[in-house]
CSV table of C-alpha atoms in Angstrom, one decimal:
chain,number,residue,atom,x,y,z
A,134,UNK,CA,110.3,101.5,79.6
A,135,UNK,CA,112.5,100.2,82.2
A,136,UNK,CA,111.0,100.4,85.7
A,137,UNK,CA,113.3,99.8,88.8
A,138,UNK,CA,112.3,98.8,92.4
A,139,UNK,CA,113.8,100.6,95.3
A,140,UNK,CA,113.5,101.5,98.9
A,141,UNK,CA,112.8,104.8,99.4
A,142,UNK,CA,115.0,107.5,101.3
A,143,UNK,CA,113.7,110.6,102.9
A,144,UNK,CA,114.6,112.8,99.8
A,145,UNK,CA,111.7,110.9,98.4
A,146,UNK,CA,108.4,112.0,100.3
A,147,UNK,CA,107.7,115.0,98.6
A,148,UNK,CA,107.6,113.3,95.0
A,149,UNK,CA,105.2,110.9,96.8
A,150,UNK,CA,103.2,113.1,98.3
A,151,UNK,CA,102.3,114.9,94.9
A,152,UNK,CA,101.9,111.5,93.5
A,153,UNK,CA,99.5,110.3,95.9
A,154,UNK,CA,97.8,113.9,96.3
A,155,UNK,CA,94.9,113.2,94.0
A,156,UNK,CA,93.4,109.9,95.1
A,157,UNK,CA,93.4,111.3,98.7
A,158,UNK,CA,91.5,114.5,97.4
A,159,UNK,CA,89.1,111.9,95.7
A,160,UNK,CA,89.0,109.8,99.0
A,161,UNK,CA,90.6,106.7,97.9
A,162,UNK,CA,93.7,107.3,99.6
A,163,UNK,CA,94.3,108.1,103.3
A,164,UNK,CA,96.4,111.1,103.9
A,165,UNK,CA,100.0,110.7,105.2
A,166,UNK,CA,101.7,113.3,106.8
A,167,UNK,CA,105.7,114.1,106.2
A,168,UNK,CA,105.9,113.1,109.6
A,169,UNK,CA,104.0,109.8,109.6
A,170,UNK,CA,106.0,108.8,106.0
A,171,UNK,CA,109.1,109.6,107.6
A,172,UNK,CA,108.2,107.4,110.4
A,173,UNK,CA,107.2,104.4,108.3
A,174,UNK,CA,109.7,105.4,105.6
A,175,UNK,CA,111.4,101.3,105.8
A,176,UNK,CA,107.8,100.2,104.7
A,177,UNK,CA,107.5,101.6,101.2
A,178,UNK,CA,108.3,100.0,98.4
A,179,UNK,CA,109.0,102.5,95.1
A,180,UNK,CA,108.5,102.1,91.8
A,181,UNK,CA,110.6,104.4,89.7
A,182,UNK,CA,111.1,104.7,85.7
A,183,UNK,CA,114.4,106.6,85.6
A,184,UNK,CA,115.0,109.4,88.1
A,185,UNK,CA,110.6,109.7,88.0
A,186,UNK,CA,108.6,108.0,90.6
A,187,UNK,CA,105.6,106.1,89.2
A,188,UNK,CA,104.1,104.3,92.2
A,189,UNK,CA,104.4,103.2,95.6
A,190,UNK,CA,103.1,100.7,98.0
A,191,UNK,CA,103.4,100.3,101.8
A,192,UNK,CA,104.0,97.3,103.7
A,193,UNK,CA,102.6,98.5,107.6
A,194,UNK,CA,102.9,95.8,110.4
A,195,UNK,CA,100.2,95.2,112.5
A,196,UNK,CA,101.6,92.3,114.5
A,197,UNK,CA,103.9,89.5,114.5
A,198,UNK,CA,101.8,87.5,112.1
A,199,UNK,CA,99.8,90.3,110.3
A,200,UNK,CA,100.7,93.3,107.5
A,201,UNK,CA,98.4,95.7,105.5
A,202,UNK,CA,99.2,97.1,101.8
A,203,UNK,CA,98.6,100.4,102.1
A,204,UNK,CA,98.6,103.5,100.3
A,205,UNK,CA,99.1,101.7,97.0
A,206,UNK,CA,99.9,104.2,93.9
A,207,UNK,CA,100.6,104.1,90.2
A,208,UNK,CA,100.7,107.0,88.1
A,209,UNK,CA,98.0,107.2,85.5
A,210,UNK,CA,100.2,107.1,82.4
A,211,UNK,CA,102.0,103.7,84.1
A,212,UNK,CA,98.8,102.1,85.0
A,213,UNK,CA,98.3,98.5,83.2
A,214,UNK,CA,101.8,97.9,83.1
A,215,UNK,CA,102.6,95.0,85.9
A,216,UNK,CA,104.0,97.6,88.4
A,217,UNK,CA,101.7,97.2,90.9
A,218,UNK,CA,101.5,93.6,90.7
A,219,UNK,CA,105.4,93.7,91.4
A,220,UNK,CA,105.1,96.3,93.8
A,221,UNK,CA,102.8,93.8,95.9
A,222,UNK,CA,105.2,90.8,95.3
A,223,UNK,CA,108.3,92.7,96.4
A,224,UNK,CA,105.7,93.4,99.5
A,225,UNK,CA,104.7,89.8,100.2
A,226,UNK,CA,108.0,88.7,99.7
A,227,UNK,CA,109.5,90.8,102.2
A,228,UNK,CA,106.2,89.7,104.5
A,229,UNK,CA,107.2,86.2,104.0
A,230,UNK,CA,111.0,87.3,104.9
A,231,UNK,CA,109.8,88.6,107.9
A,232,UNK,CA,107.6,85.6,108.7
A,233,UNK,CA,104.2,87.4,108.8
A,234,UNK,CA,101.6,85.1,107.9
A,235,UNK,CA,98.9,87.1,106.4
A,236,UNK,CA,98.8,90.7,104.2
A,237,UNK,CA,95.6,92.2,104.1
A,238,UNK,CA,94.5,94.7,101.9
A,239,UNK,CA,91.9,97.3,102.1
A,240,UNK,CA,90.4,98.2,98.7
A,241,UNK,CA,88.4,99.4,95.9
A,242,UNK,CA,90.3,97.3,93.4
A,243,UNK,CA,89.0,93.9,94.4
A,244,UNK,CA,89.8,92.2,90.7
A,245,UNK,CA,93.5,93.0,90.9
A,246,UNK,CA,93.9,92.0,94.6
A,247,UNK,CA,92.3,88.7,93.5
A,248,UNK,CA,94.4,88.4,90.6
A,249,UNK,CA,97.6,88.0,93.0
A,250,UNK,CA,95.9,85.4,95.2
A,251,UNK,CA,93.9,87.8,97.5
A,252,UNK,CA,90.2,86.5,99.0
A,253,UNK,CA,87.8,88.8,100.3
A,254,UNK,CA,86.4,88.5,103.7
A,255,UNK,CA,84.0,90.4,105.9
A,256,UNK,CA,85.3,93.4,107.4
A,257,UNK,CA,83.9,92.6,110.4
A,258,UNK,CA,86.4,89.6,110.8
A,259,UNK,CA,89.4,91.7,109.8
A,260,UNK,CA,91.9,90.7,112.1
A,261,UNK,CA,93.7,92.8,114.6
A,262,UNK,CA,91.0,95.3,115.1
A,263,UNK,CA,93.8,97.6,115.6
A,264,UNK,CA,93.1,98.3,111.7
A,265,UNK,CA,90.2,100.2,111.9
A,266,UNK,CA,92.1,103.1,114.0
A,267,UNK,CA,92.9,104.1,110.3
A,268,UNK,CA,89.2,104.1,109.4
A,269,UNK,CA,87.9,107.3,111.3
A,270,UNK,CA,90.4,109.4,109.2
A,271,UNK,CA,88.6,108.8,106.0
A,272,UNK,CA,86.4,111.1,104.0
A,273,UNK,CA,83.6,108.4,103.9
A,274,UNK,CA,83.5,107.3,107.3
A,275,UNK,CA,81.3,105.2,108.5
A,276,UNK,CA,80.1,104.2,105.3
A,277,UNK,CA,82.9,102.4,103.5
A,278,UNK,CA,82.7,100.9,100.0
A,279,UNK,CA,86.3,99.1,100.2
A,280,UNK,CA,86.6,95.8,100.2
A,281,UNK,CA,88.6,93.4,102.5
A,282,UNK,CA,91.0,91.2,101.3
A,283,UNK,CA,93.5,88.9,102.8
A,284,UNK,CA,96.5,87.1,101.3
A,285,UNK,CA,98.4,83.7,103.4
A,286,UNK,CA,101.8,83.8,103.0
């Protein structure tokens, strides 16, 4: 298995959207439109094993010091394999590029955000409040098992 890193191009949203279809029917994903991909299309980050797309991660800025991993995928069948680990690297790094100062992350996967140097802290004192415009479009509005986690660059 060789898995590459890219940025994607338009050409790709309709592989990501049938990769990312069944955690948003589950709830554990947002949905995206076309239109909102294609808008934030320079903030993905794609991981690809040949010509097949195996997971994604967004990298959406809230300010000049703040970011927020988003919509973070990995095929089933790739899972356990280190590519979402470098998906969020490749993230941070670019973060860092940037010259943001903090990547948070909201989540059900607390362990592997920890893993890469993530801490958890209360919701309440996310940052930005401008983050919780997202909220209202979830299935399990208002009562939200994710957890918040934030990373200094």
């Amino acid at each position: 298995m060789s898995i590459t890193y890219k940025k994607p191009t338009l050409h790709d949203i309709p592989a990501m959207q049938l990769l990312v279809a069944p955690e948003i029917e589950s709830g554990v994903i947002l949905p995206r439109s076309n239109d909102e991909i294609a808008t934030n299309i320079r903030s993905y980050f794609l991981a690809m094993d040949a010509e097949k797309l195996v997971g994604f991660v967004a990298l959406h800025i809230h300010s000049p010091s703040l970011a927020e991993l988003r919509s973070m995928i990995i095929d089933t069948e790739y899972r356990g394999r280190n590519i979402g680990s470098t998906l969020v690297e490749n993230a941070c790094e670019e973060g860092r590029r940037l010259g943001l100062k903090e990547v948070l992350a909201l989540t059900y996967q607390q362990r592997f955000f920890e893993r890469l140097g993530f801490i958890e802290i209360p919701k309440e004192s996310i940052p930005e409040h401008k983050i919780w415009a997202d909220c209202i479009k979830c299935k399990h509005f208002p009562v939200c098992n994710e957890v918040s986690l934030i990373k200094t660059l």
